[in-house]
N, CA and C of each residue as an Amber inpcrd file, in Angstrom:
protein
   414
 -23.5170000   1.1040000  29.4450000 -24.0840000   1.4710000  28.1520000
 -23.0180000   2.1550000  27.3090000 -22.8860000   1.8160000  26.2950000
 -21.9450000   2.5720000  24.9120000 -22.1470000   3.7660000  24.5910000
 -21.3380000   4.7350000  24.2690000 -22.0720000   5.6350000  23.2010000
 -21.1370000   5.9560000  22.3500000 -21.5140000   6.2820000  21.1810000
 -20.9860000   6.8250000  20.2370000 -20.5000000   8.1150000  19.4940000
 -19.8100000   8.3510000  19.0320000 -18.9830000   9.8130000  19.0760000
 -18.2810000   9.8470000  17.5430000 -18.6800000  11.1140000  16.9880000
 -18.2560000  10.7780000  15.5790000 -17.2750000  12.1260000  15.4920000
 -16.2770000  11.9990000  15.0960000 -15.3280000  13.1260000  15.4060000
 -14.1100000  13.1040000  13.9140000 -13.7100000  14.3980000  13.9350000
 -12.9860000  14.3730000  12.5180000 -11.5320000  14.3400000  13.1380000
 -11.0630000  14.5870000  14.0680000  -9.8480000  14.4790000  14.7490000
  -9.7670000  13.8500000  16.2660000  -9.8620000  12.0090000  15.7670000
  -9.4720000  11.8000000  16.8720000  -8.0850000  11.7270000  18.0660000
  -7.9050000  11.1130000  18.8960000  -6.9340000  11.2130000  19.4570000
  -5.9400000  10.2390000  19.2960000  -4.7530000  10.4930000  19.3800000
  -3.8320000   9.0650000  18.7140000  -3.7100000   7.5240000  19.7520000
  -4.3490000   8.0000000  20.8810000  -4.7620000   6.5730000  21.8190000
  -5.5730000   6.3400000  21.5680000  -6.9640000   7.2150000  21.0250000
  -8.4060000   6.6030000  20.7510000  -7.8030000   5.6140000  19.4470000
  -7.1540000   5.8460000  18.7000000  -7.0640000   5.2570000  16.9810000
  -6.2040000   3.9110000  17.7480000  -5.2570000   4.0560000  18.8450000
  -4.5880000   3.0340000  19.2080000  -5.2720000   1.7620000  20.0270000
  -6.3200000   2.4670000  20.4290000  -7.3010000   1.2110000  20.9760000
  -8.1650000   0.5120000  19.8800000  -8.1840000   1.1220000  19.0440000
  -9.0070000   0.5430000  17.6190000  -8.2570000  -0.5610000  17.2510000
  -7.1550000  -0.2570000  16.9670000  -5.8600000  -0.7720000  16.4010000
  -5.4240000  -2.0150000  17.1740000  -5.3920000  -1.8580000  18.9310000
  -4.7740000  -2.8780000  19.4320000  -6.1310000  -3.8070000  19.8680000
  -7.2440000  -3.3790000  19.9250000  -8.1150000  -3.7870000  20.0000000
  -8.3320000  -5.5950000  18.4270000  -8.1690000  -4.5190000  16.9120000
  -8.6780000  -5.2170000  16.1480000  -7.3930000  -6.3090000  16.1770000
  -6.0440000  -6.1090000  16.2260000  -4.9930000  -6.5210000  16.3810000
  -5.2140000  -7.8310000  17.3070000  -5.5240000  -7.4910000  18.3220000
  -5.8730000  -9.0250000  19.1120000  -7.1750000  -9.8610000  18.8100000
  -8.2540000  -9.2670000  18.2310000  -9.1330000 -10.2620000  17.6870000
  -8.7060000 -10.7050000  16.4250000  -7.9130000 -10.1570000  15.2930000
  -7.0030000 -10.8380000  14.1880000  -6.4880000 -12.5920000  14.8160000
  -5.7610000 -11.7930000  15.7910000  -4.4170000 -12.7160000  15.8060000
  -4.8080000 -14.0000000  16.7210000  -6.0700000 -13.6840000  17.9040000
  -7.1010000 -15.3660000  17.6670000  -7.9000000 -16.0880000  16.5980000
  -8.1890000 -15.0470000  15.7950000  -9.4960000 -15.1000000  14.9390000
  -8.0830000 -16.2300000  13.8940000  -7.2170000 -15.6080000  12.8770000
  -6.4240000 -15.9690000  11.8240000  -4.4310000 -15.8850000  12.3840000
  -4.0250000 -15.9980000  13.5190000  -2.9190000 -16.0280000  13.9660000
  -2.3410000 -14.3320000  13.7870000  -0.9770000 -14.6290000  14.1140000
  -0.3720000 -13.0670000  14.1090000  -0.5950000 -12.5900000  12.7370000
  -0.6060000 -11.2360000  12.8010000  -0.1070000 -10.7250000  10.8300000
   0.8810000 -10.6790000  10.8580000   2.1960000 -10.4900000  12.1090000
   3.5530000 -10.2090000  11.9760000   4.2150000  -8.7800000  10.5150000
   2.9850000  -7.6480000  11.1300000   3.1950000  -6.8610000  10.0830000
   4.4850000  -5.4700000  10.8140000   4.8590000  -5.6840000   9.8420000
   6.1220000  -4.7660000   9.4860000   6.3400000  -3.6710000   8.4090000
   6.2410000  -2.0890000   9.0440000   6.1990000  -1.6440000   7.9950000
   7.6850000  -1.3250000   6.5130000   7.2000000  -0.9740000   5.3030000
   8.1150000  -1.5040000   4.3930000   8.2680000   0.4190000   3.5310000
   9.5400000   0.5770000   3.3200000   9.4440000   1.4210000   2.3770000
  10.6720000   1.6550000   1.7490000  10.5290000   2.1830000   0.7100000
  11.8910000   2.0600000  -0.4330000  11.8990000   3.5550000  -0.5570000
  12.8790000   4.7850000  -0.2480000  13.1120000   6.0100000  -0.2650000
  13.4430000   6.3500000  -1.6700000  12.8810000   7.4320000  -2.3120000
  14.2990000   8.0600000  -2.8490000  14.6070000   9.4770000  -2.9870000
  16.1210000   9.5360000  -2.6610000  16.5940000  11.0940000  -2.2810000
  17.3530000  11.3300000  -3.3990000  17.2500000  12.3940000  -2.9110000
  18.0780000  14.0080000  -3.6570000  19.8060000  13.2910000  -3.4550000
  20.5540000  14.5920000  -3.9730000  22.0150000  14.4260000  -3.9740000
  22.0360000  14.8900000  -2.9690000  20.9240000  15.9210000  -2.0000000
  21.5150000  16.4030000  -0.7880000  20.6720000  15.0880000   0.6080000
  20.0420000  13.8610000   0.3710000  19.8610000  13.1040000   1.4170000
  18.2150000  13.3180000   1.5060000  17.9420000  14.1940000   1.0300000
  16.4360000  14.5290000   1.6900000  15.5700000  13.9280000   0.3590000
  14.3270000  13.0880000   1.0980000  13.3700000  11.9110000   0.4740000
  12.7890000  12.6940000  -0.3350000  12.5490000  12.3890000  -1.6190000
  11.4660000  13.0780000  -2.8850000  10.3380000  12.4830000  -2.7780000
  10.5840000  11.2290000  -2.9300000   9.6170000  10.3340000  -3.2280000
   9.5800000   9.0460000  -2.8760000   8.7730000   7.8330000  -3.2380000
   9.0700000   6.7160000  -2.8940000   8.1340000   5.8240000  -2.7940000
   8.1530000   4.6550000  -1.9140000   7.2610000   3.2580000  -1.6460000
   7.1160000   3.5420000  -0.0580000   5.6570000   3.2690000  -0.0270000
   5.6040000   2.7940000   1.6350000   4.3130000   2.2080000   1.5360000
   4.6870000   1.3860000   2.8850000   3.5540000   0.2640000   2.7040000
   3.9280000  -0.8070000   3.9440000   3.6010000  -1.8740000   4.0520000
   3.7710000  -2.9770000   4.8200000   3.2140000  -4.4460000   4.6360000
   4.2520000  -5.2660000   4.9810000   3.7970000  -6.6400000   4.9820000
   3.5720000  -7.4410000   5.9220000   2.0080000  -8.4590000   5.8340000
   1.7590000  -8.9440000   6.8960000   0.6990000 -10.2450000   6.1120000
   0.6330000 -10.8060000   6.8730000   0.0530000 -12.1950000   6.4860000
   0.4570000 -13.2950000   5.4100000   2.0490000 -12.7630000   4.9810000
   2.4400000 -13.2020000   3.9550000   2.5210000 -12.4180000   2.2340000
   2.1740000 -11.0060000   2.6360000   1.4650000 -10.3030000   1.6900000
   2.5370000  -8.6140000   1.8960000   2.3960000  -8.5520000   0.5360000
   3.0600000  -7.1540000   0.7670000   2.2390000  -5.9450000   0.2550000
   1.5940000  -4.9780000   1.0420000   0.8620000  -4.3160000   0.1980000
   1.0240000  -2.6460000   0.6920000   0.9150000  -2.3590000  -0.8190000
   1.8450000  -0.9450000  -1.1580000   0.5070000   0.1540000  -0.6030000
   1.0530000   1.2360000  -0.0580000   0.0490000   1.9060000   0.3330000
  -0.0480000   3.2380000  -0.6150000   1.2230000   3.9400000  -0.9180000
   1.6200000   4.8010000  -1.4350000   2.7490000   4.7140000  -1.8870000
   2.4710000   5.2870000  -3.5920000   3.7910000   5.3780000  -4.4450000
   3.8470000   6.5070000  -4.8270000   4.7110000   7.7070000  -4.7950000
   4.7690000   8.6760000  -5.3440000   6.2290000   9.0130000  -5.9400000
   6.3630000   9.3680000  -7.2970000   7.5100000   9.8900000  -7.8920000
   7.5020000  11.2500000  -8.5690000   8.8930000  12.0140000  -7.7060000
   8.5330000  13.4140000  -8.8020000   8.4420000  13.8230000  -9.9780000
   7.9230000  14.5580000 -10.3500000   7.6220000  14.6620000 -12.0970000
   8.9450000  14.7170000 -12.8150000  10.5100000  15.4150000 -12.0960000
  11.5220000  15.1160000 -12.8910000  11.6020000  13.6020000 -13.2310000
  11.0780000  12.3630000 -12.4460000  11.6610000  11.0260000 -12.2290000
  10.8860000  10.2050000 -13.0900000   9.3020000  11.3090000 -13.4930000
   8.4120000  10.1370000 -13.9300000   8.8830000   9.7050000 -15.8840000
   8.3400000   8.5420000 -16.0180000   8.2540000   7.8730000 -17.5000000
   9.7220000   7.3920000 -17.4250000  10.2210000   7.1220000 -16.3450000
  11.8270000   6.5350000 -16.4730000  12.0190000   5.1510000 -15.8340000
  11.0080000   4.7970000 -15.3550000  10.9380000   3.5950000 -15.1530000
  11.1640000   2.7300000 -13.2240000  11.3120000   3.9760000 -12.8130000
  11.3600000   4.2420000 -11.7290000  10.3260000   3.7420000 -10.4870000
   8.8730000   3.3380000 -11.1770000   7.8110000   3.4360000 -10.0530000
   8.0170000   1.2230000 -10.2540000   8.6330000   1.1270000 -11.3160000
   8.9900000  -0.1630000 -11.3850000  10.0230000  -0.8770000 -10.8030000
  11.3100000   0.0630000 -10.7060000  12.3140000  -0.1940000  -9.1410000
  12.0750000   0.0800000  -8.1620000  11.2030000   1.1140000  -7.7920000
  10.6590000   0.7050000  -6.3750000   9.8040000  -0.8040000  -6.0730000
   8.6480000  -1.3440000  -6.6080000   8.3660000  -2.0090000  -6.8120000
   8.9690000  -2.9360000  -6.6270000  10.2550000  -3.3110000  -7.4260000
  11.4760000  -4.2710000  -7.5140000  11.6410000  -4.4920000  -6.4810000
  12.0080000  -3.5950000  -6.1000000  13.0320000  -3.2220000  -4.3740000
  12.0640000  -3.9490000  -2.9260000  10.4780000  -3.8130000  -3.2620000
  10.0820000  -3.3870000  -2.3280000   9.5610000  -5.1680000  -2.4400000
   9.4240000  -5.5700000  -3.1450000   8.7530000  -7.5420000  -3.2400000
  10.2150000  -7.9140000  -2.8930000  11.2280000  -7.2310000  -3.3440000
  12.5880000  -8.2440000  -3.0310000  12.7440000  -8.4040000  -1.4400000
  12.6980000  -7.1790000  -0.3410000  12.2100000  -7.2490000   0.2290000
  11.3660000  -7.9040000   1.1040000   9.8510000  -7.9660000   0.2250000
   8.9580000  -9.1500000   0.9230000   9.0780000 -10.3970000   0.8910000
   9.7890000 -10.8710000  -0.8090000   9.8700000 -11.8630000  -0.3750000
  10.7800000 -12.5600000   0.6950000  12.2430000 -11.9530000   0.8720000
  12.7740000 -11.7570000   1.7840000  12.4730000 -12.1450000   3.3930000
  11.6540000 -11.3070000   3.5810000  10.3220000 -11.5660000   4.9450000
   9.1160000 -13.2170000   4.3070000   9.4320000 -13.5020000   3.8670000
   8.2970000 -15.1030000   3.7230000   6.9460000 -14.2690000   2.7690000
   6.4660000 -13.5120000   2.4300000   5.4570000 -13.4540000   1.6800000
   5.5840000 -13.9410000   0.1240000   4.1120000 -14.5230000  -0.0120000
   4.2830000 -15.1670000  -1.0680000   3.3040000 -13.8750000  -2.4350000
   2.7640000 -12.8020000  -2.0400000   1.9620000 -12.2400000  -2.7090000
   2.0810000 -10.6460000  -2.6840000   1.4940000  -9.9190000  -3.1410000
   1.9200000  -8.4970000  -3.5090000   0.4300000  -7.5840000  -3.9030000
   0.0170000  -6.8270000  -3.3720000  -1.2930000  -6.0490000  -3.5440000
  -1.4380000  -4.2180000  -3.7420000  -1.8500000  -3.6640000  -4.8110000
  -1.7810000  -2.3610000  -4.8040000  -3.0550000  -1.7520000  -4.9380000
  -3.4980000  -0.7280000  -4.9960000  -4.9270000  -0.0230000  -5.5000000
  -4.0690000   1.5770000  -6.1830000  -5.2200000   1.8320000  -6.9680000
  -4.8930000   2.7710000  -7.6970000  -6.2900000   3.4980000  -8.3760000
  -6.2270000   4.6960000  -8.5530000  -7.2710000   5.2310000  -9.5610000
  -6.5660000   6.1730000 -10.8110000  -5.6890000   5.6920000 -10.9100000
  -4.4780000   6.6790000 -11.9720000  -4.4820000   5.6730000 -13.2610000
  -5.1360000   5.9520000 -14.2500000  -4.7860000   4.9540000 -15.4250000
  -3.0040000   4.2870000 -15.7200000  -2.2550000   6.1620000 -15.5590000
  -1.0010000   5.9520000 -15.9260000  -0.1390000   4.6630000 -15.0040000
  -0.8260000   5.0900000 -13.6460000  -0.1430000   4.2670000 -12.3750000
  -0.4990000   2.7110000 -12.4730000  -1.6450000   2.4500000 -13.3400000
  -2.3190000   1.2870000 -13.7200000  -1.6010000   0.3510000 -14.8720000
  -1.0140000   1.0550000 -15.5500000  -0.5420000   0.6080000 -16.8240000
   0.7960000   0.3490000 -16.0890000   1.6530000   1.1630000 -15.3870000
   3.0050000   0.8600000 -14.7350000   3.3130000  -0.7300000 -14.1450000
   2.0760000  -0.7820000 -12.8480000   1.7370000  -1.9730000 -12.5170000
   1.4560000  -3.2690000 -13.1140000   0.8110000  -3.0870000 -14.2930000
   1.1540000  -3.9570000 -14.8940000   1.8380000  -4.4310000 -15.9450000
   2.9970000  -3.4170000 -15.8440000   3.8960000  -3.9510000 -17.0320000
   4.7100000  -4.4880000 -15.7650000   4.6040000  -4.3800000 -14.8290000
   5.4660000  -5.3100000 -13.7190000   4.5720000  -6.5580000 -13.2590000
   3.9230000  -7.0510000 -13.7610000   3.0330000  -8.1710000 -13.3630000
   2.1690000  -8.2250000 -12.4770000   1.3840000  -7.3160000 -12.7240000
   0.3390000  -7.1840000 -11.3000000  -0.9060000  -7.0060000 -12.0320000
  -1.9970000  -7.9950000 -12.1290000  -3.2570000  -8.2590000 -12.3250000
  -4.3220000  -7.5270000 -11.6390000  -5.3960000  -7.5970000 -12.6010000
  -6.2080000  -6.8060000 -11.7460000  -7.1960000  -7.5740000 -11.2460000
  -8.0530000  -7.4660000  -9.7170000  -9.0440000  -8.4460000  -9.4510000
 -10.2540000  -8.0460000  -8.5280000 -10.4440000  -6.2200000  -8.7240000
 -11.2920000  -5.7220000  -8.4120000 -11.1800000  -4.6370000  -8.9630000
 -12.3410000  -3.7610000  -9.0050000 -12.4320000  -2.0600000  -9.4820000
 -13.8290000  -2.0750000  -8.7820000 -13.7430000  -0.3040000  -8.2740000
 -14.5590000   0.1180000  -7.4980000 -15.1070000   1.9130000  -8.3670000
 -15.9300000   1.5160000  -9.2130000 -16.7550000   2.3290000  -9.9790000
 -16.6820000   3.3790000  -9.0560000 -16.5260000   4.7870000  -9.8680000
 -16.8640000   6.4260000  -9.1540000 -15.9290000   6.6560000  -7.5480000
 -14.7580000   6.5090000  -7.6250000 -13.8150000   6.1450000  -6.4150000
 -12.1880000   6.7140000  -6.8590000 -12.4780000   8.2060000  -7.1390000
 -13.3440000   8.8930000  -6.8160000 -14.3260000   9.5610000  -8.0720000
 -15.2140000  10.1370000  -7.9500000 -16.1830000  10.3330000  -8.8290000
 -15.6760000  10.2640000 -10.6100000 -15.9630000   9.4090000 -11.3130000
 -15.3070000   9.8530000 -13.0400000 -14.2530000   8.8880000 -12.9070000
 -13.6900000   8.5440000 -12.2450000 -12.3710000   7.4550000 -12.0800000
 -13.1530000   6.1810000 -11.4540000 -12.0380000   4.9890000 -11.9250000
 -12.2040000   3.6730000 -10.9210000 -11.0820000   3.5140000 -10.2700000
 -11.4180000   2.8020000  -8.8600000 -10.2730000   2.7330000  -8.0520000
  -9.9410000   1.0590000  -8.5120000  -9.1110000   0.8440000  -9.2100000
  -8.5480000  -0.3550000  -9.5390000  -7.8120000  -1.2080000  -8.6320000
  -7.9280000  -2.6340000  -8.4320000  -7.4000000  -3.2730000  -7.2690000
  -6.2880000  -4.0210000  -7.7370000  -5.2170000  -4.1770000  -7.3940000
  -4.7210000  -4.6770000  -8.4520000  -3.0200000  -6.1210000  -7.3190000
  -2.9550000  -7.3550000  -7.6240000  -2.3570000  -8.3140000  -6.9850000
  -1.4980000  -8.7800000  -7.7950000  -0.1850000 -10.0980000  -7.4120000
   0.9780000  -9.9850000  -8.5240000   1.4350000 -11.3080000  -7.1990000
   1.6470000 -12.2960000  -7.7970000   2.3030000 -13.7260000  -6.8480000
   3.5400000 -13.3050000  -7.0300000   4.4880000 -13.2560000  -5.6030000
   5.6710000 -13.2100000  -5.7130000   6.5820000 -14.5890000  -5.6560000
């Protein structure tokens, strides 16, 4: 018999059986994802990361998880060379496509002055905002 357990800190083997668990019904269900994670740094003059891209590509797809730039860096055009960096990259690895989410108008407007469409929004996410979905063919 099963039971169930609802916990705010699980353990990093419990999350790894989730993981290798869904991982092998993927990869009969739709083949490997062959996912690899992806990120574009950027540092200081002294080496240490401010900010940046991270994310990973898998199924042919590159999709950004987190973009963050420091407020000295922002309106310079910056969240658009990462971006650059990070499809050159995928395409690099065989993906043919590119996927972000966002609930930041500003972060919304960035994205798509780099060609990235929108093809979902998720009303009150979080409350007063939409979480915008947003894709771009590489």
């Amino acid at each position: 018999m099963s039971q169930l357990e609802v916990t705010a800190s699980p353990r990093a083997e419990d999350l790894a059986a989730i993981g290798e668990g869904l991982a092998a019904f993927n990869d009969a269900d739709v083949g490997p994802s062959e996912r690899k994670p992806l990120a574009v740094l950027i540092r200081d003059i002294e080496g240490k990361v401010i900010g940046g891209l991270s994310g990973y590509t898998a199924w042919g797809w590159l999709f950004t998880q987190w973009l963050f730039i420091p407020d000295a860096l922002r309106g310079g055009g910056m969240a658009g060379k990462l971006l650059t960096e990070a499809e050159r990259e995928a395409r690099a690895r065989g993906c043919h496509g590119a996927w972000i989410d966002t609930f930041s108008p500003v972060a919304r407007k960035a994205y798509m002055r780099q060609g990235y469409e929108i093809f979902g929004e998720l009303p009150d996410f979080p409350k007063g905002r939409t979480r915008i979905f947003l894709k771009k063919e590489l």
